[in-house]
Amino acid sequence: MKPIFSLLIAGLRRLTELCMAALALLTLADVLGRYVFNVSVMGSVELTEILMVGVIFCGIVLATMKREHVVVDLLPLPFGEMGARVANTATHLLAAGISALLAVVSWSQAESALEYGDQTTMLGLPLAPVVYFMSIMLFINTAVQLGLLYKDLHRETAHD
């Protein structure tokens, strides 16, 4: 499973880097266009939103894979190590369930966007591929969350 995670991390990093570079270049072109030529890049807001989808949804999966989400212990865990394992398992299952639910709902929205031919206002870019991408990233996040649960269950201690 480790080689798959490594390839996935590398691919998601490259995609995120590409989106960030495109955002930087788009912002530079838009600012220069506004202040030097008095003309902005048409559809820059729409392009920024689409590129941010790439950054955010790749980032969600990357943060999950590296266990970099914020963790807060709200209640003391009874029963020592066993309590920590139960809480860890419940947390993974809850996170995977929420991610799966969001993936299914967003997939339904993508199908609807495809059926109705939803497009961006200025550039007329189809929205369905963007929403499908969001859904796929959420499905991947669900699989990663379940993979981490499997890994944790087959480890000696519940915490890193």
mmCIF file with all atom_site columns, C-alpha atoms in Angstrom:
data_model
loop_
_atom_site.group_PDB
_atom_site.id
_atom_site.type_symbol
_atom_site.label_atom_id
_atom_site.label_alt_id
_atom_site.label_comp_id
_atom_site.label_asym_id
_atom_site.label_entity_id
_atom_site.label_seq_id
_atom_site.pdbx_PDB_ins_code
_atom_site.Cartn_x
_atom_site.Cartn_y
_atom_site.Cartn_z
_atom_site.occupancy
_atom_site.B_iso_or_equiv
_atom_site.pdbx_formal_charge
_atom_site.auth_seq_id
_atom_site.auth_comp_id
_atom_site.auth_asym_id
_atom_site.auth_atom_id
_atom_site.pdbx_PDB_model_num
ATOM 1   C CA . MET A 1 1   ? 0.000   0.000  0.000   1.00 0.00 ? 1   MET A CA 1
ATOM 2   C CA . LYS A 1 2   ? 2.961   2.290  0.604   1.00 0.00 ? 2   LYS A CA 1
ATOM 3   C CA . PRO A 1 3   ? 3.910   2.591  -3.124  1.00 0.00 ? 3   PRO A CA 1
ATOM 4   C CA . ILE A 1 4   ? 0.323   3.543  -3.972  1.00 0.00 ? 4   ILE A CA 1
ATOM 5   C CA . PHE A 1 5   ? 0.353   6.230  -1.269  1.00 0.00 ? 5   PHE A CA 1
ATOM 6   C CA . SER A 1 6   ? 3.697   7.529  -2.535  1.00 0.00 ? 6   SER A CA 1
ATOM 7   C CA . LEU A 1 7   ? 2.436   7.785  -6.111  1.00 0.00 ? 7   LEU A CA 1
ATOM 8   C CA . LEU A 1 8   ? -0.800  9.402  -4.985  1.00 0.00 ? 8   LEU A CA 1
ATOM 9   C CA . ILE A 1 9   ? 1.049   11.940 -2.835  1.00 0.00 ? 9   ILE A CA 1
ATOM 10  C CA . ALA A 1 10  ? 3.428   12.782 -5.687  1.00 0.00 ? 10  ALA A CA 1
ATOM 11  C CA . GLY A 1 11  ? 0.588   13.196 -8.183  1.00 0.00 ? 11  GLY A CA 1
ATOM 12  C CA . LEU A 1 12  ? -1.520  15.316 -5.863  1.00 0.00 ? 12  LEU A CA 1
ATOM 13  C CA . ARG A 1 13  ? 1.470   17.495 -4.978  1.00 0.00 ? 13  ARG A CA 1
ATOM 14  C CA . ARG A 1 14  ? 2.246   18.106 -8.657  1.00 0.00 ? 14  ARG A CA 1
ATOM 15  C CA . LEU A 1 15  ? -1.382  18.952 -9.396  1.00 0.00 ? 15  LEU A CA 1
ATOM 16  C CA . THR A 1 16  ? -1.522  21.306 -6.416  1.00 0.00 ? 16  THR A CA 1
ATOM 17  C CA . GLU A 1 17  ? 1.751   22.937 -7.466  1.00 0.00 ? 17  GLU A CA 1
ATOM 18  C CA . LEU A 1 18  ? 0.437   23.364 -11.002 1.00 0.00 ? 18  LEU A CA 1
ATOM 19  C CA . CYS A 1 19  ? -2.761  24.991 -9.732  1.00 0.00 ? 19  CYS A CA 1
ATOM 20  C CA . MET A 1 20  ? -0.800  27.287 -7.408  1.00 0.00 ? 20  MET A CA 1
ATOM 21  C CA . ALA A 1 21  ? 1.569   28.320 -10.210 1.00 0.00 ? 21  ALA A CA 1
ATOM 22  C CA . ALA A 1 22  ? -1.382  28.976 -12.512 1.00 0.00 ? 22  ALA A CA 1
ATOM 23  C CA . LEU A 1 23  ? -3.037  31.051 -9.774  1.00 0.00 ? 23  LEU A CA 1
ATOM 24  C CA . ALA A 1 24  ? 0.137   33.098 -9.314  1.00 0.00 ? 24  ALA A CA 1
ATOM 25  C CA . LEU A 1 25  ? 0.527   33.697 -13.054 1.00 0.00 ? 25  LEU A CA 1
ATOM 26  C CA . LEU A 1 26  ? -3.145  34.533 -13.459 1.00 0.00 ? 26  LEU A CA 1
ATOM 27  C CA . THR A 1 27  ? -2.984  37.005 -10.578 1.00 0.00 ? 27  THR A CA 1
ATOM 28  C CA . LEU A 1 28  ? 0.182   38.572 -11.995 1.00 0.00 ? 28  LEU A CA 1
ATOM 29  C CA . ALA A 1 29  ? -1.369  38.905 -15.450 1.00 0.00 ? 29  ALA A CA 1
ATOM 30  C CA . ASP A 1 30  ? -4.581  40.314 -14.002 1.00 0.00 ? 30  ASP A CA 1
ATOM 31  C CA . VAL A 1 31  ? -2.814  42.884 -11.802 1.00 0.00 ? 31  VAL A CA 1
ATOM 32  C CA . LEU A 1 32  ? -0.435  43.954 -14.578 1.00 0.00 ? 32  LEU A CA 1
ATOM 33  C CA . GLY A 1 33  ? -3.323  44.133 -17.005 1.00 0.00 ? 33  GLY A CA 1
ATOM 34  C CA . ARG A 1 34  ? -5.361  46.322 -14.669 1.00 0.00 ? 34  ARG A CA 1
ATOM 35  C CA . TYR A 1 35  ? -2.619  48.719 -13.631 1.00 0.00 ? 35  TYR A CA 1
ATOM 36  C CA . VAL A 1 36  ? -0.519  48.903 -16.799 1.00 0.00 ? 36  VAL A CA 1
ATOM 37  C CA . PHE A 1 37  ? -3.018  48.390 -19.616 1.00 0.00 ? 37  PHE A CA 1
ATOM 38  C CA . ASN A 1 38  ? -6.257  49.227 -17.780 1.00 0.00 ? 38  ASN A CA 1
ATOM 39  C CA . VAL A 1 39  ? -7.731  45.864 -18.854 1.00 0.00 ? 39  VAL A CA 1
ATOM 40  C CA . SER A 1 40  ? -8.243  42.854 -16.595 1.00 0.00 ? 40  SER A CA 1
ATOM 41  C CA . VAL A 1 41  ? -8.090  39.208 -17.609 1.00 0.00 ? 41  VAL A CA 1
ATOM 42  C CA . MET A 1 42  ? -11.584 38.200 -18.688 1.00 0.00 ? 42  MET A CA 1
ATOM 43  C CA . GLY A 1 43  ? -12.941 35.432 -16.465 1.00 0.00 ? 43  GLY A CA 1
ATOM 44  C CA . SER A 1 44  ? -10.102 35.671 -13.961 1.00 0.00 ? 44  SER A CA 1
ATOM 45  C CA . VAL A 1 45  ? -12.493 35.216 -11.041 1.00 0.00 ? 45  VAL A CA 1
ATOM 46  C CA . GLU A 1 46  ? -13.942 32.046 -12.575 1.00 0.00 ? 46  GLU A CA 1
ATOM 47  C CA . LEU A 1 47  ? -10.489 30.663 -13.348 1.00 0.00 ? 47  LEU A CA 1
ATOM 48  C CA . THR A 1 48  ? -9.348  31.482 -9.811  1.00 0.00 ? 48  THR A CA 1
ATOM 49  C CA . GLU A 1 49  ? -12.332 29.631 -8.357  1.00 0.00 ? 49  GLU A CA 1
ATOM 50  C CA . ILE A 1 50  ? -11.675 26.556 -10.504 1.00 0.00 ? 50  ILE A CA 1
ATOM 51  C CA . LEU A 1 51  ? -7.969  26.537 -9.652  1.00 0.00 ? 51  LEU A CA 1
ATOM 52  C CA . MET A 1 52  ? -8.804  26.904 -5.965  1.00 0.00 ? 52  MET A CA 1
ATOM 53  C CA . VAL A 1 53  ? -10.946 23.769 -6.227  1.00 0.00 ? 53  VAL A CA 1
ATOM 54  C CA . GLY A 1 54  ? -7.810  21.939 -7.354  1.00 0.00 ? 54  GLY A CA 1
ATOM 55  C CA . VAL A 1 55  ? -5.733  23.313 -4.494  1.00 0.00 ? 55  VAL A CA 1
ATOM 56  C CA . ILE A 1 56  ? -8.353  22.738 -1.798  1.00 0.00 ? 56  ILE A CA 1
ATOM 57  C CA . PHE A 1 57  ? -9.522  19.253 -2.746  1.00 0.00 ? 57  PHE A CA 1
ATOM 58  C CA . CYS A 1 58  ? -6.010  17.942 -3.407  1.00 0.00 ? 58  CYS A CA 1
ATOM 59  C CA . GLY A 1 59  ? -5.029  19.531 -0.102  1.00 0.00 ? 59  GLY A CA 1
ATOM 60  C CA . ILE A 1 60  ? -7.780  17.701 1.756   1.00 0.00 ? 60  ILE A CA 1
ATOM 61  C CA . VAL A 1 61  ? -6.436  14.342 0.588   1.00 0.00 ? 61  VAL A CA 1
ATOM 62  C CA . LEU A 1 62  ? -2.811  15.336 1.227   1.00 0.00 ? 62  LEU A CA 1
ATOM 63  C CA . ALA A 1 63  ? -3.638  16.527 4.744   1.00 0.00 ? 63  ALA A CA 1
ATOM 64  C CA . THR A 1 64  ? -5.478  13.284 5.463   1.00 0.00 ? 64  THR A CA 1
ATOM 65  C CA . MET A 1 65  ? -2.616  11.146 4.144   1.00 0.00 ? 65  MET A CA 1
ATOM 66  C CA . LYS A 1 66  ? -0.072  12.968 6.288   1.00 0.00 ? 66  LYS A CA 1
ATOM 67  C CA . ARG A 1 67  ? -2.406  13.143 9.303   1.00 0.00 ? 67  ARG A CA 1
ATOM 68  C CA . GLU A 1 68  ? -2.136  16.928 9.333   1.00 0.00 ? 68  GLU A CA 1
ATOM 69  C CA . HIS A 1 69  ? -5.736  17.758 10.196  1.00 0.00 ? 69  HIS A CA 1
ATOM 70  C CA . VAL A 1 70  ? -6.320  19.595 13.449  1.00 0.00 ? 70  VAL A CA 1
ATOM 71  C CA . VAL A 1 71  ? -6.989  17.172 16.310  1.00 0.00 ? 71  VAL A CA 1
ATOM 72  C CA . VAL A 1 72  ? -8.577  18.259 19.581  1.00 0.00 ? 72  VAL A CA 1
ATOM 73  C CA . ASP A 1 73  ? -9.223  15.997 22.568  1.00 0.00 ? 73  ASP A CA 1
ATOM 74  C CA . LEU A 1 74  ? -12.478 17.324 24.009  1.00 0.00 ? 74  LEU A CA 1
ATOM 75  C CA . LEU A 1 75  ? -12.975 14.631 26.620  1.00 0.00 ? 75  LEU A CA 1
ATOM 76  C CA . PRO A 1 76  ? -10.559 12.500 28.591  1.00 0.00 ? 76  PRO A CA 1
ATOM 77  C CA . LEU A 1 77  ? -10.542 8.984  27.197  1.00 0.00 ? 77  LEU A CA 1
ATOM 78  C CA . PRO A 1 78  ? -11.358 6.272  29.723  1.00 0.00 ? 78  PRO A CA 1
ATOM 79  C CA . PHE A 1 79  ? -9.875  2.788  29.650  1.00 0.00 ? 79  PHE A CA 1
ATOM 80  C CA . GLY A 1 80  ? -6.340  3.821  28.607  1.00 0.00 ? 80  GLY A CA 1
ATOM 81  C CA . GLU A 1 81  ? -4.997  2.301  25.422  1.00 0.00 ? 81  GLU A CA 1
ATOM 82  C CA . MET A 1 82  ? -8.237  0.468  24.616  1.00 0.00 ? 82  MET A CA 1
ATOM 83  C CA . GLY A 1 83  ? -10.228 3.697  24.951  1.00 0.00 ? 83  GLY A CA 1
ATOM 84  C CA . ALA A 1 84  ? -7.751  5.472  22.661  1.00 0.00 ? 84  ALA A CA 1
ATOM 85  C CA . ARG A 1 85  ? -8.103  2.704  20.070  1.00 0.00 ? 85  ARG A CA 1
ATOM 86  C CA . VAL A 1 86  ? -11.909 2.868  20.188  1.00 0.00 ? 86  VAL A CA 1
ATOM 87  C CA . ALA A 1 87  ? -11.863 6.669  19.878  1.00 0.00 ? 87  ALA A CA 1
ATOM 88  C CA . ASN A 1 88  ? -9.348  6.500  17.021  1.00 0.00 ? 88  ASN A CA 1
ATOM 89  C CA . THR A 1 89  ? -11.449 3.918  15.182  1.00 0.00 ? 89  THR A CA 1
ATOM 90  C CA . ALA A 1 90  ? -14.635 5.924  15.694  1.00 0.00 ? 90  ALA A CA 1
ATOM 91  C CA . THR A 1 91  ? -12.907 9.080  14.467  1.00 0.00 ? 91  THR A CA 1
ATOM 92  C CA . HIS A 1 92  ? -11.670 7.380  11.290  1.00 0.00 ? 92  HIS A CA 1
ATOM 93  C CA . LEU A 1 93  ? -15.094 5.863  10.618  1.00 0.00 ? 93  LEU A CA 1
ATOM 94  C CA . LEU A 1 94  ? -16.868 9.181  11.191  1.00 0.00 ? 94  LEU A CA 1
ATOM 95  C CA . ALA A 1 95  ? -14.433 11.065 8.948   1.00 0.00 ? 95  ALA A CA 1
ATOM 96  C CA . ALA A 1 96  ? -14.680 8.391  6.244   1.00 0.00 ? 96  ALA A CA 1
ATOM 97  C CA . GLY A 1 97  ? -18.477 8.404  6.475   1.00 0.00 ? 97  GLY A CA 1
ATOM 98  C CA . ILE A 1 98  ? -18.708 12.175 6.143   1.00 0.00 ? 98  ILE A CA 1
ATOM 99  C CA . SER A 1 99  ? -16.247 12.173 3.256   1.00 0.00 ? 99  SER A CA 1
ATOM 100 C CA . ALA A 1 100 ? -18.182 9.383  1.519   1.00 0.00 ? 100 ALA A CA 1
ATOM 101 C CA . LEU A 1 101 ? -21.476 11.202 2.016   1.00 0.00 ? 101 LEU A CA 1
ATOM 102 C CA . LEU A 1 102 ? -20.042 14.411 0.555   1.00 0.00 ? 102 LEU A CA 1
ATOM 103 C CA . ALA A 1 103 ? -18.562 12.423 -2.341  1.00 0.00 ? 103 ALA A CA 1
ATOM 104 C CA . VAL A 1 104 ? -21.904 10.816 -3.189  1.00 0.00 ? 104 VAL A CA 1
ATOM 105 C CA . VAL A 1 105 ? -23.784 14.112 -2.942  1.00 0.00 ? 105 VAL A CA 1
ATOM 106 C CA . SER A 1 106 ? -21.215 15.960 -5.048  1.00 0.00 ? 106 SER A CA 1
ATOM 107 C CA . TRP A 1 107 ? -21.274 13.149 -7.635  1.00 0.00 ? 107 TRP A CA 1
ATOM 108 C CA . SER A 1 108 ? -25.032 13.628 -7.878  1.00 0.00 ? 108 SER A CA 1
ATOM 109 C CA . GLN A 1 109 ? -24.492 17.374 -8.304  1.00 0.00 ? 109 GLN A CA 1
ATOM 110 C CA . ALA A 1 110 ? -21.925 16.696 -11.032 1.00 0.00 ? 110 ALA A CA 1
ATOM 111 C CA . GLU A 1 111 ? -24.394 14.492 -12.900 1.00 0.00 ? 111 GLU A CA 1
ATOM 112 C CA . SER A 1 112 ? -26.990 17.229 -12.609 1.00 0.00 ? 112 SER A CA 1
ATOM 113 C CA . ALA A 1 113 ? -24.504 19.847 -13.852 1.00 0.00 ? 113 ALA A CA 1
ATOM 114 C CA . LEU A 1 114 ? -23.663 17.594 -16.795 1.00 0.00 ? 114 LEU A CA 1
ATOM 115 C CA . GLU A 1 115 ? -27.315 16.934 -17.597 1.00 0.00 ? 115 GLU A CA 1
ATOM 116 C CA . TYR A 1 116 ? -28.248 20.623 -17.534 1.00 0.00 ? 116 TYR A CA 1
ATOM 117 C CA . GLY A 1 117 ? -25.023 21.781 -19.185 1.00 0.00 ? 117 GLY A CA 1
ATOM 118 C CA . ASP A 1 118 ? -24.107 24.144 -16.338 1.00 0.00 ? 118 ASP A CA 1
ATOM 119 C CA . GLN A 1 119 ? -21.362 26.588 -17.298 1.00 0.00 ? 119 GLN A CA 1
ATOM 120 C CA . THR A 1 120 ? -19.448 29.483 -15.822 1.00 0.00 ? 120 THR A CA 1
ATOM 121 C CA . THR A 1 121 ? -20.971 32.868 -16.581 1.00 0.00 ? 121 THR A CA 1
ATOM 122 C CA . MET A 1 122 ? -18.135 34.706 -18.321 1.00 0.00 ? 122 MET A CA 1
ATOM 123 C CA . LEU A 1 123 ? -16.103 32.020 -20.061 1.00 0.00 ? 123 LEU A CA 1
ATOM 124 C CA . GLY A 1 124 ? -18.783 29.378 -20.522 1.00 0.00 ? 124 GLY A CA 1
ATOM 125 C CA . LEU A 1 125 ? -16.582 26.651 -19.051 1.00 0.00 ? 125 LEU A CA 1
ATOM 126 C CA . PRO A 1 126 ? -18.496 23.469 -18.180 1.00 0.00 ? 126 PRO A CA 1
ATOM 127 C CA . LEU A 1 127 ? -18.867 22.970 -14.430 1.00 0.00 ? 127 LEU A CA 1
ATOM 128 C CA . ALA A 1 128 ? -19.490 19.215 -14.431 1.00 0.00 ? 128 ALA A CA 1
ATOM 129 C CA . PRO A 1 129 ? -15.791 18.226 -14.738 1.00 0.00 ? 129 PRO A CA 1
ATOM 130 C CA . VAL A 1 130 ? -14.924 20.463 -11.794 1.00 0.00 ? 130 VAL A CA 1
ATOM 131 C CA . VAL A 1 131 ? -17.645 18.940 -9.619  1.00 0.00 ? 131 VAL A CA 1
ATOM 132 C CA . TYR A 1 132 ? -16.669 15.409 -10.717 1.00 0.00 ? 132 TYR A CA 1
ATOM 133 C CA . PHE A 1 133 ? -13.086 16.228 -9.690  1.00 0.00 ? 133 PHE A CA 1
ATOM 134 C CA . MET A 1 134 ? -14.321 17.351 -6.274  1.00 0.00 ? 134 MET A CA 1
ATOM 135 C CA . SER A 1 135 ? -16.290 14.131 -5.880  1.00 0.00 ? 135 SER A CA 1
ATOM 136 C CA . ILE A 1 136 ? -13.387 11.929 -6.965  1.00 0.00 ? 136 ILE A CA 1
ATOM 137 C CA . MET A 1 137 ? -11.069 13.656 -4.492  1.00 0.00 ? 137 MET A CA 1
ATOM 138 C CA . LEU A 1 138 ? -13.620 13.043 -1.734  1.00 0.00 ? 138 LEU A CA 1
ATOM 139 C CA . PHE A 1 139 ? -13.877 9.361  -2.712  1.00 0.00 ? 139 PHE A CA 1
ATOM 140 C CA . ILE A 1 140 ? -10.079 9.136  -2.613  1.00 0.00 ? 140 ILE A CA 1
ATOM 141 C CA . ASN A 1 141 ? -10.128 10.847 0.777   1.00 0.00 ? 141 ASN A CA 1
ATOM 142 C CA . THR A 1 142 ? -12.601 8.224  2.003   1.00 0.00 ? 142 THR A CA 1
ATOM 143 C CA . ALA A 1 143 ? -10.321 5.422  0.814   1.00 0.00 ? 143 ALA A CA 1
ATOM 144 C CA . VAL A 1 144 ? -7.299  7.074  2.436   1.00 0.00 ? 144 VAL A CA 1
ATOM 145 C CA . GLN A 1 145 ? -9.196  7.472  5.697   1.00 0.00 ? 145 GLN A CA 1
ATOM 146 C CA . LEU A 1 146 ? -10.140 3.775  5.656   1.00 0.00 ? 146 LEU A CA 1
ATOM 147 C CA . GLY A 1 147 ? -6.559  2.849  4.757   1.00 0.00 ? 147 GLY A CA 1
ATOM 148 C CA . LEU A 1 148 ? -5.297  4.807  7.752   1.00 0.00 ? 148 LEU A CA 1
ATOM 149 C CA . LEU A 1 149 ? -7.859  3.043  9.938   1.00 0.00 ? 149 LEU A CA 1
ATOM 150 C CA . TYR A 1 150 ? -6.618  -0.335 8.684   1.00 0.00 ? 150 TYR A CA 1
ATOM 151 C CA . LYS A 1 151 ? -3.030  0.708  9.346   1.00 0.00 ? 151 LYS A CA 1
ATOM 152 C CA . ASP A 1 152 ? -3.894  1.924  12.854  1.00 0.00 ? 152 ASP A CA 1
ATOM 153 C CA . LEU A 1 153 ? -5.763  -1.267 13.699  1.00 0.00 ? 153 LEU A CA 1
ATOM 154 C CA . HIS A 1 154 ? -2.721  -3.322 12.757  1.00 0.00 ? 154 HIS A CA 1
ATOM 155 C CA . ARG A 1 155 ? -0.319  -1.261 14.806  1.00 0.00 ? 155 ARG A CA 1
ATOM 156 C CA . GLU A 1 156 ? 0.669   -1.796 18.422  1.00 0.00 ? 156 GLU A CA 1
ATOM 157 C CA . THR A 1 157 ? -0.394  1.643  19.709  1.00 0.00 ? 157 THR A CA 1
ATOM 158 C CA . ALA A 1 158 ? -3.293  3.873  18.732  1.00 0.00 ? 158 ALA A CA 1
ATOM 159 C CA . HIS A 1 159 ? -1.331  7.153  18.623  1.00 0.00 ? 159 HIS A CA 1
ATOM 160 C CA . ASP A 1 160 ? 1.749   8.158  16.601  1.00 0.00 ? 160 ASP A CA 1
#
